[in-house]
Coordinates of C-alpha atoms in Angstrom, one line a residue:
M1 CA -11.6 -19.1 37.6
R2 CA -13.1 -15.9 38.6
V3 CA -12.0 -12.4 38.1
L4 CA -13.7 -9.5 39.2
V5 CA -13.5 -6.4 37.1
T6 CA -13.9 -3.3 38.2
G7 CA -15.4 -1.0 35.9
G8 CA -16.9 -3.8 34.1
A9 CA -19.5 -1.6 33.1
G10 CA -17.6 0.8 30.9
F11 CA -16.4 1.3 27.6
I12 CA -13.3 -1.0 28.4
G13 CA -14.2 -2.5 31.1
S14 CA -17.3 -3.9 29.6
E15 CA -15.7 -5.6 26.5
V16 CA -12.4 -6.5 28.6
A17 CA -15.9 -8.7 30.8
R18 CA -17.2 -10.2 27.6
S19 CA -14.3 -11.2 26.0
A20 CA -12.9 -13.1 29.9
A21 CA -16.1 -15.2 29.8
A22 CA -15.4 -15.5 26.3
A23 CA -12.1 -17.1 27.6
G24 CA -13.6 -19.5 29.7
W25 CA -13.1 -17.2 33.4
Q26 CA -16.6 -17.1 35.5
V27 CA -17.0 -13.0 35.9
R28 CA -18.7 -10.0 38.5
V29 CA -18.4 -7.2 37.6
L30 CA -18.5 -4.3 40.4
D31 CA -18.8 -0.9 38.6
S32 CA -21.2 2.4 40.7
L33 CA -22.0 3.2 36.5
R34 CA -21.8 7.1 37.9
E35 CA -22.9 8.3 34.1
D36 CA -20.9 10.9 34.4
V37 CA -17.7 9.0 33.5
H38 CA -19.7 5.8 31.3
G39 CA -23.1 8.4 29.7
S40 CA -25.9 5.5 30.0
P41 CA -23.6 2.8 31.5
S42 CA -25.4 -1.0 32.0
P43 CA -23.8 -4.6 32.5
P44 CA -22.8 -7.1 29.8
P45 CA -25.1 -9.8 29.7
G46 CA -24.8 -12.8 32.1
V47 CA -22.0 -11.5 34.5
D48 CA -22.5 -11.7 37.9
F49 CA -23.3 -7.7 38.4
L50 CA -23.0 -6.1 42.5
R51 CA -23.4 -2.2 41.7
G52 CA -20.5 0.2 44.5
D53 CA -17.3 2.0 44.1
V54 CA -14.3 0.8 44.8
R55 CA -14.2 3.4 48.4
D56 CA -16.2 1.1 49.6
P57 CA -14.8 -1.8 51.8
H58 CA -18.0 -3.3 52.7
I59 CA -19.0 -3.6 48.7
L60 CA -15.4 -5.2 48.3
S61 CA -15.7 -7.6 51.1
A62 CA -18.2 -9.2 48.8
A63 CA -16.7 -8.6 45.6
L64 CA -13.6 -10.5 46.3
H65 CA -15.5 -13.6 47.4
E66 CA -13.8 -17.1 46.1
V67 CA -11.7 -14.5 43.1
D68 CA -8.9 -15.4 41.7
V69 CA -7.7 -12.3 40.0
V70 CA -8.3 -9.1 39.4
A71 CA -8.6 -7.1 36.6
H72 CA -9.2 -3.5 38.0
Q73 CA -10.5 -1.2 35.2
A74 CA -12.4 1.6 37.7
A75 CA -10.6 4.5 36.9
K76 CA -11.9 8.8 36.3
V77 CA -9.9 9.0 33.1
G78 CA -9.1 11.9 29.9
L79 CA -7.3 15.2 30.1
G80 CA -9.7 16.8 32.7
V81 CA -11.4 20.4 32.5
D82 CA -8.4 22.3 34.5
I83 CA -7.6 21.7 37.9
D84 CA -10.6 21.2 39.8
D85 CA -10.9 18.1 38.4
A86 CA -7.8 16.4 40.9
P87 CA -9.5 16.4 43.8
D88 CA -12.0 13.7 41.9
Y89 CA -8.8 11.6 40.0
V90 CA -7.1 11.2 43.1
G91 CA -10.1 10.2 44.1
S92 CA -11.2 7.8 42.0
N93 CA -8.3 6.9 40.6
D94 CA -5.7 6.3 43.5
L95 CA -7.5 6.4 46.7
G96 CA -10.3 3.8 44.8
T97 CA -6.9 1.8 44.0
A98 CA -5.4 1.6 47.9
V99 CA -8.8 0.6 49.6
L100 CA -8.6 -1.6 46.7
L101 CA -5.2 -3.0 47.5
A102 CA -6.4 -3.4 51.1
A103 CA -9.2 -5.0 50.8
M104 CA -7.9 -7.4 48.1
A105 CA -4.3 -8.0 50.8
R106 CA -7.4 -9.0 53.5
S107 CA -8.8 -11.6 51.2
G108 CA -5.9 -12.9 50.3
V109 CA -6.8 -12.7 46.3
R110 CA -2.7 -12.4 45.2
R111 CA -3.0 -11.0 41.5
L112 CA -4.2 -7.9 39.6
V113 CA -3.9 -6.8 36.4
L114 CA -4.1 -3.0 36.4
A115 CA -5.4 -0.6 33.6
S116 CA -2.4 1.9 33.0
S117 CA -2.3 4.3 29.7
M118 CA 0.3 6.2 27.7
V119 CA -0.1 9.1 29.6
V120 CA 2.4 8.2 32.3
Y121 CA 5.9 8.4 29.6
G122 CA 4.4 12.4 29.4
E123 CA 5.7 13.1 25.7
G124 CA 6.7 10.1 23.4
A125 CA 10.3 9.1 22.7
Y126 CA 12.6 11.5 20.4
R127 CA 15.8 11.3 18.8
G128 CA 17.8 14.2 18.3
A129 CA 21.8 14.6 17.0
A130 CA 23.1 13.4 19.5
G131 CA 20.8 10.7 20.4
P132 CA 17.6 9.9 22.7
V133 CA 15.7 13.1 24.4
R134 CA 12.8 14.0 26.4
P135 CA 11.5 17.5 25.2
A136 CA 10.2 20.1 28.0
P137 CA 7.0 20.8 27.8
R138 CA 6.1 23.1 25.2
R139 CA 5.6 26.5 25.6
A140 CA 2.6 28.8 25.3
R141 CA 4.3 31.1 22.5
D142 CA 5.8 28.6 20.9
L143 CA 1.6 27.4 20.4
D144 CA 0.4 30.6 19.6
A145 CA 3.1 30.9 16.7
G146 CA 2.5 27.5 15.4
R147 CA 5.8 25.9 16.0
F148 CA 4.3 22.8 17.6
D149 CA 6.6 19.9 16.9
P150 CA 9.2 19.7 20.5
L151 CA 12.7 21.4 19.9
D152 CA 15.7 20.4 20.9
A153 CA 18.2 23.1 23.4
E154 CA 20.0 24.3 20.8
G155 CA 16.0 24.4 19.0
R156 CA 16.2 21.3 16.6
P157 CA 14.4 19.8 15.7
L158 CA 13.6 16.0 17.0
T159 CA 12.6 12.9 15.3
P160 CA 10.0 10.3 16.8
A161 CA 10.4 6.8 18.5
M162 CA 8.7 4.0 19.9
V163 CA 7.7 4.4 23.3
R164 CA 9.0 1.4 25.5
E165 CA 8.4 0.3 28.6
D166 CA 11.8 1.6 30.5
D167 CA 11.3 4.7 29.4
L168 CA 11.5 7.9 31.3
L169 CA 8.3 7.9 32.7
D170 CA 6.7 12.1 33.4
P171 CA 3.3 12.7 33.6
R172 CA 2.0 15.9 32.7
S173 CA -1.4 15.7 34.0
V174 CA -3.5 16.0 37.4
Y175 CA -4.6 12.5 35.1
A176 CA -2.0 11.2 34.4
A177 CA -0.1 11.6 37.4
S178 CA -3.1 9.9 39.3
K179 CA -2.7 6.9 36.3
L180 CA 1.3 6.6 38.1
A181 CA 0.6 7.2 41.4
Q182 CA -1.8 3.5 41.1
E183 CA 1.3 1.9 39.2
H184 CA 3.5 2.7 42.2
L185 CA 0.3 1.7 44.4
T186 CA 0.3 -1.4 42.8
A187 CA 4.0 -2.1 42.6
A188 CA 4.2 -1.8 46.1
W189 CA 1.3 -4.3 47.7
A190 CA 3.1 -7.0 44.7
H191 CA 6.1 -6.8 46.4
A192 CA 4.7 -6.1 50.1
T193 CA 1.7 -9.1 49.6
G194 CA 3.4 -11.6 47.7
G195 CA 2.0 -11.0 44.8
T196 CA 1.7 -10.8 41.2
A197 CA 0.6 -7.7 38.9
I198 CA 0.5 -6.1 35.0
A199 CA 0.0 -2.6 34.6
L200 CA -0.8 -1.9 31.4
R201 CA -0.5 1.0 29.2
Y202 CA -2.6 1.1 26.6
H203 CA -2.5 3.6 23.9
N204 CA -5.7 5.2 22.0
V205 CA -8.4 3.4 22.4
Y206 CA -11.5 3.5 20.1
G207 CA -14.4 1.2 19.0
P208 CA -18.1 0.5 19.5
G209 CA -20.0 1.5 22.4
M210 CA -17.3 5.1 23.4
P211 CA -18.7 7.2 25.6
Q212 CA -20.9 10.4 23.4
N213 CA -20.4 13.4 24.1
T214 CA -18.3 13.7 28.1
P215 CA -15.8 16.1 28.1
Y216 CA -13.5 13.8 29.7
A217 CA -13.9 11.4 26.1
G218 CA -11.2 10.7 24.1
V219 CA -10.3 12.3 20.9
A220 CA -12.2 9.4 18.7
S221 CA -15.7 9.7 19.9
L222 CA -15.4 13.2 19.9
F223 CA -14.7 13.6 16.6
R224 CA -17.8 10.4 15.6
S225 CA -20.3 12.5 17.7
A226 CA -19.7 15.4 14.9
I227 CA -19.8 13.8 12.3
E228 CA -23.1 12.6 14.0
R229 CA -24.8 15.8 14.2
G230 CA -23.8 17.0 10.7
E231 CA -20.6 18.7 11.8
A232 CA -17.0 18.5 10.8
P233 CA -14.4 17.6 13.3
R234 CA -12.4 19.8 14.6
V235 CA -8.5 19.4 14.5
F236 CA -6.6 21.2 17.0
E237 CA -3.3 22.2 16.3
D238 CA -2.4 21.3 12.6
G239 CA -3.4 17.1 12.5
A240 CA 0.4 15.8 12.6
Q241 CA 0.3 14.9 16.0
R242 CA 1.2 11.5 16.1
R243 CA -1.0 8.5 17.7
D244 CA -0.6 4.1 18.3
F245 CA -4.9 4.3 17.7
V246 CA -5.9 0.6 19.2
H247 CA -9.3 -1.5 19.0
V248 CA -10.7 -1.9 22.2
R249 CA -11.9 -6.0 21.7
D250 CA -7.5 -6.2 20.9
I251 CA -7.3 -4.9 24.4
A252 CA -9.7 -6.7 26.0
G253 CA -7.3 -9.8 24.5
A254 CA -4.2 -7.5 26.4
N255 CA -6.8 -7.7 29.6
V256 CA -7.0 -12.0 29.3
A257 CA -3.6 -12.3 28.0
A258 CA -2.7 -10.2 31.7
L259 CA -4.8 -12.7 33.4
E260 CA -3.1 -16.0 32.5
A261 CA 0.0 -14.5 33.5
T262 CA -0.2 -13.3 36.2
G263 CA -1.0 -16.7 37.6
S264 CA 2.7 -18.2 35.4
P265 CA 4.7 -19.2 38.0
A266 CA 7.3 -17.1 36.1
A267 CA 5.3 -13.8 37.0
Q268 CA 7.3 -10.7 37.7
P269 CA 6.2 -8.9 41.1
F270 CA 5.2 -6.2 39.2
R271 CA 6.1 -6.2 35.2
A272 CA 4.2 -3.1 33.0
Y273 CA 3.7 -3.4 29.2
N274 CA 1.6 -1.1 26.6
V275 CA -0.5 -2.0 24.5
G276 CA -0.8 -0.7 20.9
S277 CA -1.8 -1.4 17.4
G278 CA 2.0 -0.9 16.3
E279 CA 0.7 1.5 13.4
V280 CA 1.8 5.0 13.9
H281 CA -1.4 7.3 12.5
T282 CA -2.3 11.2 13.3
I283 CA -4.6 12.5 14.9
G284 CA -5.7 14.3 11.2
D285 CA -6.0 10.3 9.9
L286 CA -8.5 9.5 12.5
A287 CA -10.8 12.5 11.3
S288 CA -10.2 11.8 7.7
A289 CA -10.8 7.9 8.1
L290 CA -14.2 8.9 9.8
S291 CA -15.1 11.2 8.2
R292 CA -14.1 9.4 4.6
H293 CA -16.4 6.1 5.9
S294 CA -19.1 8.2 7.4
A295 CA -18.9 10.2 4.0
G296 CA -19.6 13.0 7.0
P297 CA -18.0 16.5 6.1
A298 CA -14.1 17.1 5.7
P299 CA -12.2 17.7 8.7
I300 CA -11.6 21.2 9.3
V301 CA -7.7 22.0 11.1
T302 CA -8.2 25.5 13.6
G303 CA -4.9 26.0 15.0
R304 CA -5.8 25.6 17.8
Y305 CA -4.3 23.3 21.6
R306 CA -4.9 23.2 24.7
I307 CA -2.1 23.2 27.4
G308 CA -1.3 19.2 28.9
D309 CA -1.9 17.8 25.3
V310 CA 1.5 16.1 23.9
R311 CA 2.6 16.1 20.6
H312 CA 3.6 13.0 19.8
I313 CA 3.6 9.6 21.6
T314 CA 3.7 6.1 19.5
A315 CA 3.8 2.6 21.4
S316 CA 6.9 -0.2 21.2
S317 CA 4.7 -3.8 22.1
D318 CA 7.1 -5.4 21.0
R319 CA 7.9 -6.7 25.1
I320 CA 3.9 -7.8 25.5
R321 CA 4.2 -10.2 22.0
A322 CA 6.9 -11.1 22.9
E323 CA 6.6 -12.4 26.8
L324 CA 2.3 -13.1 26.9
G325 CA 1.5 -13.3 22.8
W326 CA -0.6 -10.4 22.8
T327 CA -0.9 -9.6 18.9
P328 CA -3.2 -7.4 18.5
T329 CA -6.4 -8.2 14.9
V330 CA -8.1 -5.1 14.3
G331 CA -6.1 -3.1 11.3
F332 CA -6.5 1.3 11.1
D333 CA -8.9 0.9 8.3
E334 CA -10.9 -2.1 8.9
G335 CA -11.5 -0.8 12.5
M336 CA -12.3 2.7 11.6
R337 CA -14.5 1.5 9.2
E338 CA -16.7 -0.3 11.6
F339 CA -16.6 2.9 14.7
A340 CA -17.7 4.8 12.1
A341 CA -21.2 2.5 11.6
S342 CA -21.3 1.6 15.1
P343 CA -23.4 3.1 18.3
L344 CA -21.7 5.3 21.0
R345 CA -22.9 5.5 24.1
A346 CA -25.7 7.8 24.5
A347 CA -25.4 11.0 26.0
V348 CA -24.2 12.7 29.4
R349 CA -27.1 14.9 30.7

């Protein structure tokens, strides 16, 4: 069985390619090798590699030849710098997905695993005095005053809960909107072609080989890079933002499980799964763990914030455990100890 991994030279995509090969798949990688996204990318060894963009139907024709299933990892990720990033997000993520899906329809490839993201939920799940509630976006005046936690309509604090796949989808950034559009395009393709598709909603991914210094890098790599420079990691807000940090090897394992599941006779046209560690930690916990394992400077809590950031979002991964038999294998402390000592990708120039 052959899998095409788009974006297979990137941080997550290369780990997916390696894990799929180890599981017995023949692996082909398609990647444009964009340095502004990856930071000195290179394809993993031992795979059939094609350099090209998923928006190019000609390269896709060759890439999809004799392919059984696609793991679509190619995307521009991260919150973004400002609204000027919108065209690149939409072009890279949404147009790229649309061109890929059209090429798959022409080539007769009917199985897809899509790299989606927790950002499609916006704020995470909360409970108030009257039950479940989804708060409105936080207001700048509250954030300026150091009131970071969402409140209900009466100004009472809300209790964070684990977000589930059937919860409200409420993207609150251009990147988030592009990821939800990818899911919608994929679902439409599956229903139109009789295909089967799985969307994996990654939570906060970290691990060896993260991009070092792009403006779109995850907070884990930004903290890790600061410590390597001898600087204290600078933590926004009060550091109490709740997240689910999941190791890249576990993300790759979820992809392999999903690749296999798309070939099941019982597979649904489209199914979404959260992929998280199941452990709740704060961003402050992350910074402290990396500083401790690196013997680096203690974190500095700045009180600064970014409009568009969400306060709390943690995953229930019960569905993927029950339906695909996937479970995470790397615990938080083990993963942070390894990550603190692992090289990052070269800096973007």
